[in-house]
mmCIF file of C-alpha atoms and ligand atoms in Angstrom:
data_model
loop_
_atom_site.group_PDB
_atom_site.id
_atom_site.type_symbol
_atom_site.label_atom_id
_atom_site.label_comp_id
_atom_site.label_asym_id
_atom_site.label_seq_id
_atom_site.Cartn_x
_atom_site.Cartn_y
_atom_site.Cartn_z
ATOM 1 C CA UNK A 1 6.270 10.967 1.008
ATOM 2 C CA UNK A 2 3.587 9.912 3.466
ATOM 3 C CA UNK A 3 2.821 6.156 3.397
ATOM 4 C CA UNK A 4 -0.341 5.243 5.309
ATOM 5 C CA UNK A 5 -0.301 1.786 6.892
ATOM 6 C CA UNK A 6 -3.279 0.065 8.529
ATOM 7 C CA UNK A 7 -4.644 0.597 12.064
ATOM 8 C CA UNK A 8 -3.615 4.276 12.165
ATOM 9 C CA UNK A 9 0.104 3.716 11.586
ATOM 10 C CA UNK A 10 2.090 5.752 9.063
ATOM 11 C CA UNK A 11 5.546 6.249 7.634
ATOM 12 C CA UNK A 12 7.020 9.412 6.183
ATOM 13 C CA UNK A 13 9.952 8.657 3.871
ATOM 14 C CA UNK A 14 12.098 11.397 2.384
ATOM 15 C CA UNK A 15 15.023 9.845 0.461
ATOM 16 C CA UNK A 16 17.045 12.995 -0.339
ATOM 17 C CA UNK A 17 16.407 14.804 2.924
ATOM 18 C CA UNK A 18 20.035 15.867 3.465
ATOM 19 C CA UNK A 19 22.013 17.188 0.465
ATOM 20 C CA UNK A 20 24.834 14.725 -0.395
ATOM 21 C CA UNK A 21 27.697 17.004 0.766
ATOM 22 C CA UNK A 22 26.018 17.531 4.124
ATOM 23 C CA UNK A 23 25.341 13.816 4.522
ATOM 24 C CA UNK A 24 29.013 13.098 3.705
ATOM 25 C CA UNK A 25 30.343 15.517 6.307
ATOM 26 C CA UNK A 26 27.879 14.319 8.955
ATOM 27 C CA UNK A 27 28.902 10.725 8.351
ATOM 28 C CA UNK A 28 32.590 11.615 8.826
ATOM 29 C CA UNK A 29 31.919 13.763 11.916
ATOM 30 C CA UNK A 30 29.683 11.236 13.659
ATOM 31 C CA UNK A 31 32.080 8.384 12.970
ATOM 32 C CA UNK A 32 34.797 10.371 14.777
ATOM 33 C CA UNK A 33 32.826 12.118 17.508
ATOM 34 C CA UNK A 34 30.581 9.418 18.915
ATOM 35 C CA UNK A 35 31.839 6.884 21.462
ATOM 36 C CA UNK A 36 31.158 3.641 19.614
ATOM 37 C CA UNK A 37 30.933 0.370 21.489
ATOM 38 C CA UNK A 38 29.759 -3.175 20.997
ATOM 39 C CA UNK A 39 27.475 -4.126 23.857
ATOM 40 C CA UNK A 40 26.305 -7.393 25.307
ATOM 41 C CA UNK A 41 22.577 -7.983 25.377
ATOM 42 C CA UNK A 42 20.514 -10.755 26.891
ATOM 43 C CA UNK A 43 18.579 -12.727 24.288
ATOM 44 C CA UNK A 44 16.503 -15.734 25.361
ATOM 45 C CA UNK A 45 18.463 -15.831 28.628
ATOM 46 C CA UNK A 46 21.879 -15.802 26.935
ATOM 47 C CA UNK A 47 24.421 -13.018 26.840
ATOM 48 C CA UNK A 48 25.473 -12.237 23.299
ATOM 49 C CA UNK A 49 27.279 -9.349 21.602
ATOM 50 C CA UNK A 50 25.019 -7.078 19.588
ATOM 51 C CA UNK A 51 25.800 -7.564 15.866
ATOM 52 C CA UNK A 52 26.647 -3.857 15.342
ATOM 53 C CA UNK A 53 28.218 -0.920 17.181
ATOM 54 C CA UNK A 54 26.129 1.600 19.058
ATOM 55 C CA UNK A 55 26.511 5.077 20.513
ATOM 56 C CA UNK A 56 23.971 7.481 21.984
ATOM 57 C CA UNK A 57 23.277 10.877 23.472
ATOM 58 C CA UNK A 58 20.559 12.297 25.680
ATOM 59 C CA UNK A 59 20.056 13.583 29.175
ATOM 60 C CA UNK A 60 17.639 10.818 30.195
ATOM 61 C CA UNK A 61 18.792 7.195 30.616
ATOM 62 C CA UNK A 62 17.229 4.664 28.210
ATOM 63 C CA UNK A 63 16.633 0.998 29.033
ATOM 64 C CA UNK A 64 16.243 -1.423 26.151
ATOM 65 C CA UNK A 65 17.101 -5.084 25.456
ATOM 66 C CA UNK A 66 18.109 -5.604 29.093
ATOM 67 C CA UNK A 67 20.740 -2.838 29.117
ATOM 68 C CA UNK A 68 20.823 0.763 30.256
ATOM 69 C CA UNK A 69 22.239 3.594 28.196
ATOM 70 C CA UNK A 70 23.265 6.141 30.806
ATOM 71 C CA UNK A 71 22.849 9.863 30.058
ATOM 72 C CA UNK A 72 25.530 11.246 27.722
ATOM 73 C CA UNK A 73 25.929 14.716 26.206
ATOM 74 C CA UNK A 74 25.206 15.424 22.541
ATOM 75 C CA UNK A 75 28.330 15.922 20.434
ATOM 76 C CA UNK A 76 28.359 18.985 18.131
ATOM 77 C CA UNK A 77 27.333 17.122 14.955
ATOM 78 C CA UNK A 78 24.637 15.120 16.780
ATOM 79 C CA UNK A 79 23.310 18.336 18.325
ATOM 80 C CA UNK A 80 23.049 20.034 14.912
ATOM 81 C CA UNK A 81 21.220 17.059 13.466
ATOM 82 C CA UNK A 82 18.894 16.903 16.487
ATOM 83 C CA UNK A 83 17.791 20.493 15.834
ATOM 84 C CA UNK A 84 17.022 19.744 12.174
ATOM 85 C CA UNK A 85 15.134 16.521 12.870
ATOM 86 C CA UNK A 86 13.084 18.189 15.623
ATOM 87 C CA UNK A 87 12.057 20.916 13.256
ATOM 88 C CA UNK A 88 11.257 18.587 10.359
ATOM 89 C CA UNK A 89 9.207 16.104 12.409
ATOM 90 C CA UNK A 90 7.792 18.710 14.755
ATOM 91 C CA UNK A 91 8.580 16.531 17.787
ATOM 92 C CA UNK A 92 10.817 17.630 20.722
ATOM 93 C CA UNK A 93 13.157 14.616 20.524
ATOM 94 C CA UNK A 94 15.665 14.467 23.410
ATOM 95 C CA UNK A 95 17.557 11.233 22.700
ATOM 96 C CA UNK A 96 19.461 9.671 19.837
ATOM 97 C CA UNK A 97 20.597 6.083 19.452
ATOM 98 C CA UNK A 98 23.181 5.601 16.728
ATOM 99 C CA UNK A 99 23.721 2.205 15.098
ATOM 100 C CA UNK A 100 26.806 1.419 13.053
ATOM 101 C CA UNK A 101 26.471 -1.532 10.694
ATOM 102 C CA UNK A 102 30.090 -2.213 9.770
ATOM 103 C CA UNK A 103 29.135 -4.427 6.810
ATOM 104 C CA UNK A 104 26.216 -6.524 5.572
ATOM 105 C CA UNK A 105 27.018 -9.014 8.346
ATOM 106 C CA UNK A 106 25.806 -6.538 10.981
ATOM 107 C CA UNK A 107 22.067 -6.344 11.568
ATOM 108 C CA UNK A 108 19.188 -5.546 13.885
ATOM 109 C CA UNK A 109 16.448 -8.041 14.689
ATOM 110 C CA UNK A 110 12.730 -7.349 14.309
ATOM 111 C CA UNK A 111 11.460 -5.250 17.215
ATOM 112 C CA UNK A 112 9.198 -2.341 18.081
ATOM 113 C CA UNK A 113 10.286 0.813 19.869
ATOM 114 C CA UNK A 114 7.693 0.430 22.579
ATOM 115 C CA UNK A 115 9.558 0.822 25.875
ATOM 116 C CA UNK A 116 7.453 2.422 28.620
ATOM 117 C CA UNK A 117 9.600 5.576 28.793
ATOM 118 C CA UNK A 118 8.583 6.396 25.202
ATOM 119 C CA UNK A 119 4.929 6.777 26.199
ATOM 120 C CA UNK A 120 2.005 5.732 24.018
ATOM 121 C CA UNK A 121 2.367 5.767 20.226
ATOM 122 C CA UNK A 122 5.762 7.483 20.051
ATOM 123 C CA UNK A 123 7.088 9.088 16.899
ATOM 124 C CA UNK A 124 10.570 7.778 16.016
ATOM 125 C CA UNK A 125 12.747 9.336 13.287
ATOM 126 C CA UNK A 126 15.626 7.539 11.525
ATOM 127 C CA UNK A 127 18.365 9.377 9.628
ATOM 128 C CA UNK A 128 20.539 7.132 7.421
ATOM 129 C CA UNK A 129 24.124 7.774 6.371
ATOM 130 C CA UNK A 130 26.460 5.678 4.227
ATOM 131 C CA UNK A 131 25.542 2.488 2.396
ATOM 132 C CA UNK A 132 21.835 1.836 1.810
ATOM 133 C CA UNK A 133 20.297 -0.870 3.931
ATOM 134 C CA UNK A 134 16.886 -2.487 3.787
ATOM 135 C CA UNK A 135 14.473 -1.718 6.632
ATOM 136 C CA UNK A 136 11.761 -4.361 6.844
ATOM 137 C CA UNK A 137 8.445 -3.461 8.424
ATOM 138 C CA UNK A 138 6.082 -6.249 9.395
ATOM 139 C CA UNK A 139 2.627 -6.192 10.971
ATOM 140 C CA UNK A 140 2.593 -7.847 14.392
ATOM 141 C CA UNK A 141 -0.676 -9.584 13.779
ATOM 142 C CA UNK A 142 -0.378 -12.629 11.554
ATOM 143 C CA UNK A 143 -2.304 -12.219 8.350
ATOM 144 C CA UNK A 144 -2.674 -8.464 8.712
ATOM 145 C CA UNK A 145 -2.157 -6.716 5.400
ATOM 146 C CA UNK A 146 0.657 -4.360 4.440
ATOM 147 C CA UNK A 147 4.226 -5.283 4.983
ATOM 148 C CA UNK A 148 6.711 -2.741 3.837
ATOM 149 C CA UNK A 149 10.341 -2.892 2.871
ATOM 150 C CA UNK A 150 12.216 0.345 2.327
ATOM 151 C CA UNK A 151 15.776 0.930 1.159
ATOM 152 C CA UNK A 152 17.147 3.667 3.392
ATOM 153 C CA UNK A 153 19.752 5.603 1.425
ATOM 154 C CA UNK A 154 22.474 8.137 2.316
ATOM 155 C CA UNK A 155 20.867 11.303 3.653
ATOM 156 C CA UNK A 156 17.349 9.876 3.920
ATOM 157 C CA UNK A 157 14.852 10.484 6.698
ATOM 158 C CA UNK A 158 12.172 8.025 7.797
ATOM 159 C CA UNK A 159 9.597 9.010 10.384
ATOM 160 C CA UNK A 160 7.509 6.229 11.951
ATOM 161 C CA UNK A 161 4.339 7.591 13.524
ATOM 162 C CA UNK A 162 0.763 7.003 14.610
ATOM 163 C CA UNK A 163 0.312 3.484 15.961
ATOM 164 C CA UNK A 164 3.372 2.131 14.104
ATOM 165 C CA UNK A 165 5.145 0.801 17.222
ATOM 166 C CA UNK A 166 1.941 -0.803 18.507
ATOM 167 C CA UNK A 167 1.016 -2.652 15.330
ATOM 168 C CA UNK A 168 4.280 -3.150 13.439
ATOM 169 C CA UNK A 169 7.807 -4.392 14.017
ATOM 170 C CA UNK A 170 10.874 -3.238 12.113
ATOM 171 C CA UNK A 171 14.400 -4.538 11.636
ATOM 172 C CA UNK A 172 17.532 -4.406 9.484
ATOM 173 C CA UNK A 173 18.329 -7.929 8.210
ATOM 174 C CA UNK A 174 21.792 -9.115 7.243
ATOM 175 C CA UNK A 175 22.763 -8.474 3.628
ATOM 176 C CA UNK A 176 25.613 -10.940 3.025
ATOM 177 C CA UNK A 177 28.250 -9.734 0.603
ATOM 178 C CA UNK A 178 27.835 -6.052 1.432
ATOM 179 C CA UNK A 179 31.257 -4.716 2.478
ATOM 180 C CA UNK A 180 30.545 -1.093 3.308
ATOM 181 C CA UNK A 181 29.243 0.695 6.342
ATOM 182 C CA UNK A 182 25.986 2.401 7.328
ATOM 183 C CA UNK A 183 25.231 4.591 10.328
ATOM 184 C CA UNK A 184 21.630 5.195 11.377
ATOM 185 C CA UNK A 185 20.517 7.709 13.980
ATOM 186 C CA UNK A 186 17.193 7.059 15.668
ATOM 187 C CA UNK A 187 15.673 10.033 17.433
ATOM 188 C CA UNK A 188 13.248 9.501 20.300
ATOM 189 C CA UNK A 189 11.451 11.518 22.892
ATOM 190 C CA UNK A 190 11.996 9.937 26.306
ATOM 191 C CA UNK A 191 9.718 10.914 29.144
ATOM 192 C CA UNK A 192 11.558 11.892 32.300
ATOM 193 C CA UNK A 193 11.233 9.470 35.213
ATOM 194 C CA UNK A 194 8.760 10.810 37.827
HETATM 195 O O1 AKG B 201 19.100 1.217 11.621
HETATM 196 C C1 AKG B 201 17.903 1.406 11.455
HETATM 197 O O2 AKG B 201 17.455 1.933 10.446
HETATM 198 C C2 AKG B 201 16.915 0.963 12.503
HETATM 199 C C3 AKG B 201 17.321 1.385 13.887
HETATM 200 C C4 AKG B 201 16.285 1.046 14.922
HETATM 201 O O3 AKG B 201 15.269 0.481 14.661
HETATM 202 C C5 AKG B 201 16.520 1.413 16.326
HETATM 203 O O4 AKG B 201 17.572 1.999 16.650
HETATM 204 O O5 AKG B 201 15.636 1.138 17.154
HETATM 205 MN MN1 MN B 202 13.780 0.544 16.279
#
């Protein structure tokens, strides 16, 4: 379902994108295959542990939040999913960042995916597996209309496109009391360094 936002931004949300059995087996495979770690980031000059686990794959290094994710090969399950997401979004993604929210205490702060190596107005696709979590989407400009909250369920796909990263921020707030896990995979197209 295409959701137009203001200023040329849009979302494309497809809740049942992966059939449940396929989503189940992907969740199990990615949990095992990916090299999960909890990284330190620098926030307001202080080193803190990210409140979630991450893993990634791609043949171009990615710098974000003061850290560098060095190139790593795609695992078999991540490679299969990459091919499907590329075809569905019609974008030649070459990088995936996986986030593992171990419970409702894990989260991701409001941010935009606007690093220089993504180029102007990048399309970013998010595949969700496991427990549903709320993705909040907020306009950057105070008073601008249209905030959006979406519950991203098992097997769903969300594509953020147009000027979304220029005009909106997104994040996954804590949901205290939630005991179960979610893995999200965010697909990006990184431009190669010159
Ligand atoms: O977990 C999510 O749905 C959001 C992930 C995200 O925004 C990111 O990896 O940049
Ligand atoms: Mn993001």
